[in-house]
Amino acid sequence: MKEKPDLLKISELWIRILNKMDADEKMAKDFGTGDLLHCSEIHTVMAIGKNPDTNLTSLSLLLGISKSAISQMTGRLVVKGLIEKHRDSKNEKEVRFRLSPKGRIAYLGHEQHHAKIYARMHRNLGDLTDDEFSLIIRFLSAMEKTLDESGHGEK
Amino acid sequence: MKEKPDLLKISELWIRILNKMDADEKMAKDFGTGDLLHCSEIHTVMAIGKNPDTNLTSLSLLLGISKSAISQMTGRLVVKGLIEKHRDSKNEKEVRFRLSPKGRIAYLGHEQHHAKIYARMHRNLGDLTDDEFSLIIRFLSAMEKTLDESGHGEK
DNA sequence: ACATTTAGTTAAGCATGTTAACTATATAGA
DNA sequence: TCTATATAGTTAACATGCTTAACTAAATGT
Protein backbone atom coordinates (compact mmCIF):
# COMPACT_ATOMS: atom_id res chain seq x y z
CA MET A 1 0.00 0.00 0.00
CA LYS A 2 1.87 3.10 1.12
CA GLU A 3 3.08 4.91 4.16
CA LYS A 4 0.93 5.19 7.20
CA PRO A 5 -0.81 8.54 6.70
CA ASP A 6 -2.33 7.26 3.48
CA LEU A 7 -3.56 4.09 5.06
CA LEU A 8 -5.12 6.09 7.83
CA LYS A 9 -6.84 8.34 5.37
CA ILE A 10 -8.42 5.44 3.52
CA SER A 11 -9.35 3.78 6.78
CA GLU A 12 -10.98 6.88 8.22
CA LEU A 13 -12.93 7.52 5.08
CA TRP A 14 -14.01 3.91 4.92
CA ILE A 15 -15.21 3.85 8.50
CA ARG A 16 -17.06 7.11 8.11
CA ILE A 17 -18.83 5.84 5.03
CA LEU A 18 -19.81 2.63 6.76
CA ASN A 19 -21.21 4.48 9.73
CA LYS A 20 -23.25 6.73 7.51
CA MET A 21 -24.62 3.78 5.61
CA ASP A 22 -25.26 1.94 8.80
CA ALA A 23 -27.30 4.77 10.24
CA ASP A 24 -29.40 4.57 7.18
CA GLU A 25 -29.76 0.86 7.06
CA LYS A 26 -32.60 0.80 9.48
CA MET A 27 -35.00 2.73 7.34
CA ALA A 28 -37.50 0.82 5.29
CA LYS A 29 -38.67 2.26 1.98
CA ASP A 30 -41.53 1.76 -0.39
CA PHE A 31 -40.20 0.94 -3.84
CA GLY A 32 -43.57 1.26 -5.48
CA THR A 33 -45.39 -1.81 -4.27
CA GLY A 34 -46.98 -0.41 -1.14
CA ASP A 35 -44.79 -2.54 1.11
CA LEU A 36 -42.04 -1.13 3.23
CA LEU A 37 -38.91 -3.02 2.32
CA HIS A 38 -35.85 -3.10 4.50
CA CYS A 39 -32.41 -2.78 3.02
CA SER A 40 -31.54 -6.42 3.06
CA GLU A 41 -34.91 -7.33 1.65
CA ILE A 42 -34.58 -5.10 -1.38
CA HIS A 43 -31.01 -6.29 -1.82
CA THR A 44 -32.21 -9.84 -2.00
CA VAL A 45 -34.92 -8.85 -4.45
CA MET A 46 -32.30 -7.14 -6.61
CA ALA A 47 -29.96 -10.10 -6.48
CA ILE A 48 -32.74 -12.41 -7.59
CA GLY A 49 -33.87 -10.00 -10.29
CA LYS A 50 -30.37 -9.83 -11.69
CA ASN A 51 -29.78 -13.55 -11.42
CA PRO A 52 -33.05 -15.24 -12.24
CA ASP A 53 -33.34 -18.87 -11.27
CA THR A 54 -30.27 -18.93 -9.08
CA ASN A 55 -30.42 -21.39 -6.30
CA LEU A 56 -30.16 -20.65 -2.63
CA THR A 57 -26.51 -21.57 -2.28
CA SER A 58 -25.40 -19.27 -5.10
CA LEU A 59 -27.45 -16.48 -3.64
CA SER A 60 -25.74 -17.04 -0.34
CA LEU A 61 -22.30 -16.76 -1.94
CA LEU A 62 -23.35 -13.78 -4.00
CA LEU A 63 -24.61 -11.82 -1.03
CA GLY A 64 -21.99 -13.05 1.40
CA ILE A 65 -24.40 -14.32 4.03
CA SER A 66 -25.23 -17.79 5.30
CA LYS A 67 -27.60 -20.15 3.54
CA SER A 68 -29.70 -20.11 6.64
CA ALA A 69 -30.10 -16.35 6.43
CA ILE A 70 -31.05 -16.61 2.76
CA SER A 71 -33.55 -19.31 3.52
CA GLN A 72 -35.24 -17.13 6.12
CA MET A 73 -35.09 -14.00 4.03
CA THR A 74 -36.53 -15.63 0.92
CA GLY A 75 -39.26 -17.17 3.05
CA ARG A 76 -40.24 -13.69 4.19
CA LEU A 77 -40.11 -12.34 0.64
CA VAL A 78 -42.38 -15.12 -0.57
CA VAL A 79 -44.86 -14.24 2.17
CA LYS A 80 -44.68 -10.59 1.12
CA GLY A 81 -45.34 -11.72 -2.44
CA LEU A 82 -42.18 -10.27 -3.96
CA ILE A 83 -40.50 -13.46 -5.12
CA GLU A 84 -41.47 -16.97 -6.10
CA LYS A 85 -39.80 -20.21 -5.18
CA HIS A 86 -39.73 -23.16 -7.54
CA ARG A 87 -38.05 -26.50 -8.01
CA ASP A 88 -37.80 -27.86 -11.52
CA SER A 89 -38.64 -31.51 -11.95
CA LYS A 90 -35.11 -32.37 -13.08
CA ASN A 91 -33.67 -31.31 -9.78
CA GLU A 92 -35.77 -31.88 -6.71
CA LYS A 93 -32.99 -30.75 -4.43
CA GLU A 94 -32.29 -27.18 -5.37
CA VAL A 95 -34.68 -24.32 -4.86
CA ARG A 96 -34.67 -21.54 -7.38
CA PHE A 97 -36.03 -18.06 -7.12
CA ARG A 98 -37.56 -15.53 -9.44
CA LEU A 99 -39.35 -12.26 -9.06
CA SER A 100 -43.11 -12.08 -8.88
CA PRO A 101 -44.85 -9.26 -10.79
CA LYS A 102 -44.84 -7.26 -7.58
CA GLY A 103 -41.16 -8.07 -7.16
CA ARG A 104 -40.49 -6.65 -10.61
CA ILE A 105 -42.16 -3.41 -9.59
CA ALA A 106 -39.92 -3.17 -6.55
CA TYR A 107 -36.95 -4.07 -8.73
CA LEU A 108 -37.68 -1.23 -11.12
CA GLY A 109 -38.40 1.13 -8.26
CA HIS A 110 -35.05 0.38 -6.79
CA GLU A 111 -33.34 0.80 -10.13
CA GLN A 112 -34.82 4.23 -10.49
CA HIS A 113 -33.63 5.02 -7.05
CA HIS A 114 -30.21 3.73 -8.00
CA ALA A 115 -30.16 5.67 -11.20
CA LYS A 116 -30.53 8.84 -9.18
CA ILE A 117 -27.72 7.82 -6.94
CA TYR A 118 -25.52 6.82 -9.87
CA ALA A 119 -26.16 10.19 -11.43
CA ARG A 120 -25.11 11.87 -8.23
CA MET A 121 -22.12 9.56 -8.03
CA HIS A 122 -21.16 10.40 -11.58
CA ARG A 123 -21.40 14.07 -10.84
CA ASN A 124 -19.13 13.62 -7.84
CA LEU A 125 -16.67 11.22 -9.40
CA GLY A 126 -16.53 12.13 -13.06
CA ASP A 127 -15.78 9.70 -15.86
CA LEU A 128 -13.50 6.76 -15.28
CA THR A 129 -11.26 4.93 -17.70
CA ASP A 130 -11.18 1.14 -17.89
CA ASP A 131 -7.96 1.14 -15.92
CA GLU A 132 -9.43 3.26 -13.22
CA PHE A 133 -12.40 0.96 -12.96
CA SER A 134 -10.24 -2.09 -12.59
CA LEU A 135 -8.23 -0.42 -9.89
CA ILE A 136 -11.38 0.20 -7.90
CA ILE A 137 -12.42 -3.40 -8.34
CA ARG A 138 -8.95 -4.48 -7.29
CA PHE A 139 -9.15 -2.31 -4.20
CA LEU A 140 -12.56 -3.61 -3.18
CA SER A 141 -11.52 -7.18 -3.85
CA ALA A 142 -8.48 -6.73 -1.64
CA MET A 143 -10.77 -5.34 0.98
CA GLU A 144 -12.99 -8.39 0.75
CA LYS A 145 -10.05 -10.78 0.81
CA THR A 146 -8.58 -9.08 3.85
CA LEU A 147 -11.93 -9.42 5.51
CA ASP A 148 -12.15 -13.10 4.62
CA GLU A 149 -8.68 -13.75 5.94
CA SER A 150 -8.89 -11.92 9.20
CA GLY A 151 -12.18 -13.54 9.95
CA HIS A 152 -13.45 -10.22 11.07
CA GLY A 153 -13.51 -6.59 10.06
CA GLU A 154 -12.22 -3.61 11.90
CA LYS A 155 -14.93 -1.18 11.03
CA MET B 1 -19.28 6.67 -14.69
CA LYS B 2 -19.44 3.89 -17.31
CA GLU B 3 -21.64 1.26 -18.81
CA LYS B 4 -23.84 -0.88 -16.69
CA PRO B 5 -21.84 -4.08 -16.14
CA ASP B 6 -19.08 -2.15 -14.38
CA LEU B 7 -21.48 -0.34 -12.13
CA LEU B 8 -23.14 -3.59 -11.24
CA LYS B 9 -19.86 -5.22 -10.44
CA ILE B 10 -18.83 -2.46 -8.07
CA SER B 11 -22.23 -2.41 -6.50
CA GLU B 12 -22.28 -6.16 -5.91
CA LEU B 13 -18.82 -6.19 -4.44
CA TRP B 14 -19.67 -3.29 -2.22
CA ILE B 15 -22.80 -4.95 -0.89
CA ARG B 16 -20.97 -8.20 -0.27
CA ILE B 17 -18.26 -6.42 1.67
CA LEU B 18 -20.81 -4.62 3.79
CA ASN B 19 -22.60 -7.86 4.52
CA LYS B 20 -19.40 -9.53 5.53
CA MET B 21 -18.45 -6.69 7.81
CA ASP B 22 -21.86 -6.86 9.28
CA ALA B 23 -21.57 -10.57 9.93
CA ASP B 24 -18.27 -9.88 11.47
CA GLU B 25 -19.58 -7.33 13.81
CA LYS B 26 -20.96 -10.21 15.78
CA MET B 27 -17.63 -11.88 16.32
CA ALA B 28 -15.79 -11.09 19.49
CA LYS B 29 -12.06 -10.73 19.83
CA ASP B 30 -9.54 -10.60 22.62
CA PHE B 31 -7.56 -7.37 22.53
CA GLY B 32 -5.12 -8.53 25.17
CA THR B 33 -7.22 -8.40 28.29
CA GLY B 34 -8.56 -11.93 28.30
CA ASP B 35 -12.10 -10.74 27.54
CA LEU B 36 -13.83 -11.24 24.28
CA LEU B 37 -14.87 -7.82 23.00
CA HIS B 38 -17.40 -7.25 20.28
CA CYS B 39 -16.87 -4.65 17.61
CA SER B 40 -19.16 -2.06 19.07
CA GLU B 41 -17.71 -2.66 22.50
CA ILE B 42 -14.18 -1.96 21.37
CA HIS B 43 -15.45 1.05 19.43
CA THR B 44 -16.92 2.42 22.61
CA VAL B 45 -13.70 1.73 24.46
CA MET B 46 -11.80 3.58 21.73
CA ALA B 47 -14.19 6.51 21.86
CA ILE B 48 -13.85 6.78 25.62
CA GLY B 49 -10.08 6.41 25.39
CA LYS B 50 -9.93 9.26 22.92
CA ASN B 51 -12.38 11.42 24.88
CA PRO B 52 -11.79 10.87 28.58
CA ASP B 53 -14.49 12.01 30.98
CA THR B 54 -17.18 12.54 28.40
CA ASN B 55 -20.68 12.05 29.66
CA LEU B 56 -23.22 9.65 28.28
CA THR B 57 -25.06 12.16 26.16
CA SER B 58 -21.89 13.38 24.42
CA LEU B 59 -20.83 9.82 23.79
CA SER B 60 -24.18 9.18 22.24
CA LEU B 61 -23.75 12.13 19.89
CA LEU B 62 -20.17 11.19 19.15
CA LEU B 63 -20.97 7.64 18.13
CA GLY B 64 -24.27 8.51 16.56
CA ILE B 65 -26.37 6.07 18.56
CA SER B 66 -29.10 6.52 21.13
CA LYS B 67 -28.45 7.30 24.77
CA SER B 68 -30.22 4.09 25.62
CA ALA B 69 -27.77 2.11 23.52
CA ILE B 70 -24.83 3.86 25.20
CA SER B 71 -26.28 3.22 28.60
CA GLN B 72 -26.56 -0.49 27.91
CA MET B 73 -23.17 -0.69 26.27
CA THR B 74 -21.31 1.17 29.01
CA GLY B 75 -23.07 -0.95 31.61
CA ARG B 76 -21.66 -4.04 29.95
CA LEU B 77 -18.20 -2.50 29.71
CA VAL B 78 -18.21 -1.65 33.41
CA VAL B 79 -19.15 -5.22 34.23
CA LYS B 80 -16.30 -6.42 32.04
CA GLY B 81 -13.99 -4.05 33.87
CA LEU B 82 -12.86 -2.07 30.84
CA ILE B 83 -14.21 1.32 31.76
CA GLU B 84 -15.13 3.16 34.92
CA LYS B 85 -18.20 5.21 35.54
CA HIS B 86 -18.07 8.15 37.89
CA ARG B 87 -20.14 11.08 38.94
CA ASP B 88 -18.32 14.01 40.39
CA SER B 89 -19.84 15.52 43.49
CA LYS B 90 -20.52 18.79 41.68
CA ASN B 91 -22.89 17.12 39.31
CA GLU B 92 -24.93 14.22 40.57
CA LYS B 93 -26.83 13.97 37.35
CA GLU B 94 -24.27 13.27 34.65
CA VAL B 95 -22.26 10.11 34.39
CA ARG B 96 -18.74 10.27 33.06
CA PHE B 97 -16.55 7.52 31.71
CA ARG B 98 -12.87 6.73 31.61
CA LEU B 99 -10.77 3.71 30.77
CA SER B 100 -9.71 1.33 33.48
CA PRO B 101 -6.17 -0.06 33.33
CA LYS B 102 -7.61 -3.07 31.58
CA GLY B 103 -9.41 -0.75 29.18
CA ARG B 104 -6.13 0.89 28.31
CA ILE B 105 -4.69 -2.51 27.44
CA ALA B 106 -7.62 -3.15 25.12
CA TYR B 107 -7.16 0.29 23.63
CA LEU B 108 -3.56 -0.45 22.75
CA GLY B 109 -4.44 -3.95 21.62
CA HIS B 110 -6.94 -2.53 19.19
CA GLU B 111 -4.36 -0.19 17.76
CA GLN B 112 -2.00 -3.10 17.19
CA HIS B 113 -4.80 -5.05 15.64
CA HIS B 114 -5.32 -2.24 13.18
CA ALA B 115 -1.70 -2.39 12.22
CA LYS B 116 -2.02 -6.08 11.39
CA ILE B 117 -5.01 -5.49 9.19
CA TYR B 118 -3.11 -2.81 7.34
CA ALA B 119 -0.34 -5.31 6.75
CA ARG B 120 -2.79 -7.88 5.38
CA MET B 121 -4.39 -5.26 3.21
CA HIS B 122 -0.99 -4.38 1.86
CA ARG B 123 -0.30 -7.99 1.02
CA ASN B 124 -3.60 -8.31 -0.83
CA LEU B 125 -3.47 -5.03 -2.65
CA GLY B 126 0.20 -4.58 -3.33
CA ASP B 127 1.90 -1.25 -3.64
CA LEU B 128 0.00 1.64 -5.02
CA THR B 129 1.35 4.50 -7.01
CA ASP B 130 0.43 8.00 -5.95
CA ASP B 131 -2.04 8.18 -8.78
CA GLU B 132 -3.68 4.94 -7.83
CA PHE B 133 -3.91 6.05 -4.26
CA SER B 134 -5.56 9.31 -5.15
CA LEU B 135 -8.04 7.52 -7.35
CA ILE B 136 -9.15 5.40 -4.42
CA ILE B 137 -9.49 8.44 -2.23
CA ARG B 138 -11.39 10.12 -5.01
CA PHE B 139 -13.70 7.13 -5.31
CA LEU B 140 -14.38 6.91 -1.61
CA SER B 141 -14.85 10.64 -1.25
CA ALA B 142 -17.34 10.60 -4.08
CA MET B 143 -19.08 7.77 -2.29
CA GLU B 144 -19.29 9.77 0.89
CA LYS B 145 -20.40 12.94 -0.82
CA THR B 146 -23.09 11.07 -2.68
CA LEU B 147 -24.25 9.61 0.58
CA ASP B 148 -24.32 13.00 2.24
CA GLU B 149 -26.29 14.50 -0.60
CA SER B 150 -28.93 11.87 -0.83
CA GLY B 151 -29.49 12.13 2.89
CA HIS B 152 -29.59 8.38 2.98
CA GLY B 153 -27.53 5.53 1.70
CA GLU B 154 -28.61 2.71 -0.52
CA LYS B 155 -26.15 0.15 0.69
C1' DA C 1 -41.64 26.00 45.68
C1' DC C 2 -42.87 24.02 41.99
C1' DA C 3 -42.81 23.01 37.00
C1' DT C 4 -39.97 22.04 33.43
C1' DT C 5 -35.98 20.42 31.26
C1' DT C 6 -32.13 17.41 31.12
C1' DA C 7 -29.48 12.93 32.21
C1' DG C 8 -29.69 8.43 32.53
C1' DT C 9 -31.97 3.71 33.04
C1' DT C 10 -34.88 -0.12 32.03
C1' DA C 11 -38.04 -3.16 29.56
C1' DA C 12 -39.73 -4.85 25.48
C1' DG C 13 -39.21 -5.51 20.75
C1' DC C 14 -37.20 -5.69 16.05
C1' DA C 15 -34.01 -6.66 12.04
C1' DT C 16 -30.63 -9.38 10.77
C1' DG C 17 -27.62 -12.34 11.20
C1' DT C 18 -25.29 -16.89 13.30
C1' DT C 19 -24.53 -22.18 14.42
C1' DA C 20 -26.11 -26.80 14.98
C1' DA C 21 -29.03 -30.39 14.05
C1' DC C 22 -32.00 -31.91 10.94
C1' DT C 23 -34.31 -33.89 6.25
C1' DA C 24 -34.14 -34.89 1.50
C1' DT C 25 -31.92 -35.40 -2.76
C1' DA C 26 -27.97 -36.41 -5.83
C1' DT C 27 -23.82 -38.75 -6.98
C1' DA C 28 -19.85 -41.73 -7.14
C1' DG C 29 -17.44 -46.10 -6.22
C1' DA C 30 -17.53 -50.99 -4.65
C1' DT D 1 -27.07 -51.71 -8.41
C1' DC D 2 -26.49 -50.62 -3.63
C1' DT D 3 -24.76 -47.90 -0.36
C1' DA D 4 -21.88 -44.17 1.56
C1' DT D 5 -21.07 -39.66 1.26
C1' DA D 6 -21.61 -35.07 -0.26
C1' DT D 7 -24.69 -31.34 -1.27
C1' DA D 8 -29.09 -28.33 -0.83
C1' DG D 9 -32.11 -26.49 2.00
C1' DT D 10 -34.78 -25.83 6.42
C1' DT D 11 -35.59 -25.04 11.16
C1' DA D 12 -34.87 -23.88 16.02
C1' DA D 13 -32.55 -21.45 19.28
C1' DC D 14 -30.01 -17.72 20.14
C1' DA D 15 -26.81 -13.28 19.73
C1' DT D 16 -26.02 -8.55 18.71
C1' DG D 17 -27.02 -4.09 18.65
C1' DC D 18 -29.89 -1.16 17.94
C1' DT D 19 -34.75 1.22 18.70
C1' DT D 20 -38.87 3.50 21.32
C1' DA D 21 -41.54 4.32 25.39
C1' DA D 22 -42.05 4.78 30.05
C1' DC D 23 -39.75 5.58 33.82
C1' DT D 24 -36.60 7.95 37.98
C1' DA D 25 -33.72 11.46 39.62
C1' DA D 26 -31.24 15.70 39.49
C1' DA D 27 -30.76 20.55 37.86
C1' DT D 28 -32.75 24.85 36.57
C1' DG D 29 -35.68 28.88 35.99
C1' DT D 30 -39.66 31.69 37.23
XYZ file of C-alpha atoms (C1' of nucleotides) in Angstrom:
370
model
C 0.000 0.000 0.000
C 1.872 3.098 1.122
C 3.077 4.908 4.163
C 0.929 5.192 7.197
C -0.809 8.544 6.703
C -2.326 7.262 3.480
C -3.560 4.092 5.062
C -5.117 6.092 7.828
C -6.839 8.343 5.370
C -8.415 5.444 3.523
C -9.347 3.781 6.779
C -10.981 6.881 8.220
C -12.927 7.518 5.079
C -14.008 3.912 4.916
C -15.208 3.854 8.501
C -17.056 7.111 8.108
C -18.827 5.844 5.025
C -19.805 2.632 6.758
C -21.210 4.482 9.730
C -23.254 6.730 7.511
C -24.623 3.782 5.615
C -25.256 1.937 8.798
C -27.301 4.766 10.238
C -29.396 4.574 7.183
C -29.759 0.859 7.065
C -32.601 0.800 9.483
C -34.998 2.729 7.335
C -37.498 0.824 5.286
C -38.666 2.256 1.977
C -41.525 1.755 -0.388
C -40.202 0.938 -3.835
C -43.571 1.260 -5.476
C -45.388 -1.809 -4.269
C -46.978 -0.411 -1.141
C -44.791 -2.543 1.111
C -42.041 -1.134 3.227
C -38.907 -3.019 2.319
C -35.846 -3.104 4.496
C -32.411 -2.775 3.023
C -31.535 -6.424 3.057
C -34.911 -7.328 1.646
C -34.578 -5.101 -1.380
C -31.013 -6.287 -1.823
C -32.208 -9.836 -2.003
C -34.920 -8.851 -4.451
C -32.304 -7.136 -6.608
C -29.956 -10.098 -6.482
C -32.742 -12.409 -7.591
C -33.868 -9.997 -10.292
C -30.368 -9.832 -11.688
C -29.779 -13.552 -11.421
C -33.048 -15.236 -12.240
C -33.338 -18.867 -11.268
C -30.267 -18.929 -9.082
C -30.423 -21.392 -6.295
C -30.158 -20.651 -2.626
C -26.510 -21.569 -2.281
C -25.397 -19.268 -5.104
C -27.445 -16.483 -3.636
C -25.741 -17.038 -0.338
C -22.304 -16.765 -1.939
C -23.354 -13.782 -4.001
C -24.612 -11.821 -1.026
C -21.989 -13.053 1.403
C -24.404 -14.323 4.030
C -25.232 -17.786 5.297
C -27.600 -20.147 3.539
C -29.703 -20.107 6.637
C -30.104 -16.354 6.428
C -31.053 -16.610 2.763
C -33.549 -19.309 3.522
C -35.243 -17.131 6.123
C -35.091 -14.001 4.031
C -36.528 -15.632 0.919
C -39.257 -17.166 3.046
C -40.235 -13.691 4.187
C -40.106 -12.344 0.637
C -42.382 -15.121 -0.569
C -44.861 -14.244 2.171
C -44.680 -10.591 1.121
C -45.338 -11.724 -2.444
C -42.180 -10.274 -3.962
C -40.501 -13.456 -5.116
C -41.469 -16.975 -6.104
C -39.795 -20.207 -5.183
C -39.727 -23.160 -7.536
C -38.051 -26.505 -8.013
C -37.796 -27.864 -11.522
C -38.642 -31.511 -11.955
C -35.110 -32.371 -13.078
C -33.671 -31.313 -9.785
C -35.772 -31.878 -6.714
C -32.995 -30.754 -4.432
C -32.288 -27.180 -5.368
C -34.681 -24.315 -4.857
C -34.672 -21.540 -7.384
C -36.031 -18.061 -7.124
C -37.560 -15.533 -9.441
C -39.353 -12.260 -9.064
C -43.111 -12.076 -8.884
C -44.851 -9.261 -10.790
C -44.838 -7.256 -7.584
C -41.160 -8.071 -7.161
C -40.488 -6.653 -10.607
C -42.160 -3.410 -9.589
C -39.922 -3.173 -6.547
C -36.948 -4.066 -8.731
C -37.681 -1.229 -11.118
C -38.402 1.133 -8.258
C -35.051 0.376 -6.788
C -33.337 0.798 -10.128
C -34.817 4.235 -10.495
C -33.634 5.017 -7.045
C -30.211 3.727 -7.998
C -30.158 5.674 -11.204
C -30.533 8.836 -9.184
C -27.722 7.822 -6.935
C -25.522 6.819 -9.875
C -26.162 10.189 -11.434
C -25.109 11.866 -8.234
C -22.122 9.561 -8.031
C -21.165 10.399 -11.582
C -21.399 14.075 -10.840
C -19.130 13.616 -7.840
C -16.672 11.221 -9.404
C -16.529 12.127 -13.057
C -15.776 9.698 -15.860
C -13.504 6.765 -15.282
C -11.259 4.929 -17.702
C -11.182 1.143 -17.890
C -7.957 1.135 -15.924
C -9.431 3.261 -13.225
C -12.397 0.955 -12.959
C -10.242 -2.088 -12.587
C -8.234 -0.422 -9.892
C -11.378 0.200 -7.904
C -12.418 -3.400 -8.337
C -8.950 -4.478 -7.288
C -9.148 -2.313 -4.200
C -12.556 -3.613 -3.178
C -11.518 -7.182 -3.851
C -8.480 -6.734 -1.641
C -10.775 -5.343 0.982
C -12.986 -8.392 0.754
C -10.052 -10.776 0.808
C -8.581 -9.078 3.849
C -11.927 -9.417 5.509
C -12.149 -13.097 4.616
C -8.680 -13.751 5.943
C -8.891 -11.924 9.198
C -12.176 -13.539 9.946
C -13.452 -10.216 11.074
C -13.511 -6.585 10.058
C -12.219 -3.606 11.895
C -14.929 -1.178 11.030
C -19.275 6.670 -14.693
C -19.437 3.894 -17.306
C -21.635 1.256 -18.805
C -23.837 -0.884 -16.690
C -21.840 -4.081 -16.140
C -19.084 -2.154 -14.383
C -21.484 -0.335 -12.131
C -23.136 -3.585 -11.243
C -19.860 -5.218 -10.437
C -18.826 -2.458 -8.069
C -22.234 -2.414 -6.495
C -22.283 -6.159 -5.912
C -18.823 -6.195 -4.445
C -19.668 -3.289 -2.215
C -22.796 -4.948 -0.885
C -20.973 -8.199 -0.274
C -18.265 -6.422 1.671
C -20.815 -4.617 3.794
C -22.601 -7.861 4.516
C -19.400 -9.531 5.532
C -18.448 -6.692 7.808
C -21.862 -6.861 9.284
C -21.568 -10.572 9.928
C -18.269 -9.884 11.469
C -19.581 -7.333 13.805
C -20.964 -10.211 15.780
C -17.628 -11.882 16.323
C -15.787 -11.088 19.494
C -12.057 -10.726 19.827
C -9.541 -10.596 22.621
C -7.558 -7.375 22.529
C -5.124 -8.526 25.166
C -7.222 -8.396 28.295
C -8.556 -11.928 28.298
C -12.099 -10.741 27.544
C -13.834 -11.239 24.276
C -14.870 -7.818 23.002
C -17.405 -7.247 20.283
C -16.873 -4.652 17.612
C -19.162 -2.059 19.073
C -17.712 -2.659 22.501
C -14.180 -1.963 21.373
C -15.453 1.048 19.433
C -16.924 2.419 22.613
C -13.699 1.732 24.456
C -11.798 3.584 21.728
C -14.187 6.514 21.859
C -13.852 6.782 25.618
C -10.080 6.413 25.390
C -9.928 9.261 22.924
C -12.381 11.416 24.881
C -11.788 10.866 28.577
C -14.489 12.008 30.981
C -17.181 12.541 28.396
C -20.681 12.053 29.658
C -23.220 9.650 28.277
C -25.063 12.164 26.155
C -21.894 13.383 24.418
C -20.835 9.824 23.789
C -24.176 9.180 22.241
C -23.752 12.127 19.887
C -20.167 11.187 19.146
C -20.972 7.643 18.134
C -24.273 8.505 16.555
C -26.375 6.071 18.557
C -29.103 6.521 21.133
C -28.450 7.295 24.771
C -30.216 4.094 25.617
C -27.768 2.109 23.525
C -24.830 3.862 25.196
C -26.278 3.218 28.601
C -26.564 -0.486 27.914
C -23.174 -0.692 26.273
C -21.314 1.167 29.013
C -23.068 -0.952 31.611
C -21.664 -4.041 29.954
C -18.197 -2.501 29.709
C -18.212 -1.647 33.406
C -19.150 -5.223 34.233
C -16.298 -6.416 32.043
C -13.992 -4.046 33.872
C -12.863 -2.066 30.837
C -14.214 1.317 31.755
C -15.134 3.158 34.916
C -18.197 5.214 35.542
C -18.069 8.146 37.886
C -20.138 11.080 38.938
C -18.315 14.006 40.392
C -19.844 15.523 43.487
C -20.518 18.788 41.681
C -22.892 17.121 39.312
C -24.928 14.223 40.567
C -26.834 13.969 37.346
C -24.272 13.273 34.651
C -22.262 10.111 34.387
C -18.745 10.273 33.057
C -16.555 7.516 31.710
C -12.871 6.729 31.614
C -10.773 3.711 30.766
C -9.713 1.331 33.483
C -6.165 -0.056 33.328
C -7.614 -3.071 31.576
C -9.411 -0.754 29.181
C -6.134 0.889 28.311
C -4.688 -2.512 27.442
C -7.620 -3.151 25.125
C -7.156 0.293 23.631
C -3.560 -0.449 22.748
C -4.443 -3.949 21.622
C -6.937 -2.534 19.185
C -4.361 -0.191 17.756
C -2.000 -3.099 17.186
C -4.803 -5.053 15.637
C -5.322 -2.241 13.184
C -1.702 -2.393 12.218
C -2.024 -6.077 11.386
C -5.015 -5.485 9.192
C -3.107 -2.806 7.337
C -0.345 -5.311 6.747
C -2.790 -7.885 5.380
C -4.389 -5.261 3.211
C -0.986 -4.376 1.857
C -0.303 -7.993 1.024
C -3.598 -8.307 -0.830
C -3.465 -5.029 -2.654
C 0.199 -4.581 -3.332
C 1.903 -1.254 -3.643
C 0.005 1.644 -5.021
C 1.348 4.503 -7.008
C 0.433 7.995 -5.945
C -2.043 8.181 -8.778
C -3.684 4.936 -7.832
C -3.909 6.048 -4.259
C -5.564 9.307 -5.147
C -8.039 7.525 -7.351
C -9.150 5.397 -4.424
C -9.490 8.441 -2.229
C -11.391 10.125 -5.007
C -13.699 7.132 -5.314
C -14.377 6.912 -1.606
C -14.845 10.643 -1.255
C -17.345 10.601 -4.084
C -19.082 7.768 -2.288
C -19.286 9.774 0.891
C -20.395 12.937 -0.818
C -23.088 11.073 -2.683
C -24.251 9.606 0.578
C -24.325 13.002 2.241
C -26.288 14.501 -0.603
C -28.932 11.871 -0.832
C -29.486 12.133 2.887
C -29.589 8.382 2.979
C -27.527 5.528 1.699
C -28.610 2.715 -0.519
C -26.148 0.154 0.694
C -41.641 26.001 45.682
C -42.868 24.015 41.994
C -42.814 23.014 36.999
C -39.967 22.036 33.428
C -35.981 20.420 31.260
C -32.133 17.407 31.118
C -29.483 12.931 32.211
C -29.693 8.428 32.532
C -31.966 3.713 33.040
C -34.882 -0.117 32.031
C -38.035 -3.157 29.563
C -39.727 -4.848 25.481
C -39.207 -5.513 20.748
C -37.201 -5.692 16.050
C -34.007 -6.656 12.044
C -30.630 -9.376 10.766
C -27.622 -12.342 11.204
C -25.292 -16.892 13.297
C -24.529 -22.179 14.421
C -26.111 -26.804 14.981
C -29.030 -30.386 14.047
C -31.997 -31.907 10.945
C -34.308 -33.893 6.253
C -34.142 -34.885 1.498
C -31.921 -35.405 -2.758
C -27.968 -36.409 -5.835
C -23.821 -38.752 -6.984
C -19.849 -41.733 -7.136
C -17.445 -46.105 -6.221
C -17.527 -50.987 -4.654
C -27.069 -51.710 -8.412
C -26.485 -50.620 -3.633
C -24.762 -47.900 -0.357
C -21.881 -44.168 1.562
C -21.066 -39.662 1.261
C -21.612 -35.074 -0.262
C -24.687 -31.341 -1.274
C -29.094 -28.335 -0.835
C -32.106 -26.494 2.002
C -34.784 -25.832 6.420
C -35.592 -25.038 11.157
C -34.874 -23.884 16.020
C -32.548 -21.454 19.276
C -30.010 -17.715 20.143
C -26.810 -13.284 19.729
C -26.021 -8.546 18.710
C -27.018 -4.085 18.653
C -29.890 -1.162 17.944
C -34.749 1.216 18.698
C -38.870 3.498 21.321
C -41.539 4.323 25.387
C -42.046 4.783 30.051
C -39.753 5.584 33.823
C -36.603 7.947 37.983
C -33.722 11.463 39.623
C -31.241 15.702 39.489
C -30.757 20.553 37.861
C -32.745 24.847 36.571
C -35.682 28.884 35.991
C -39.663 31.690 37.226
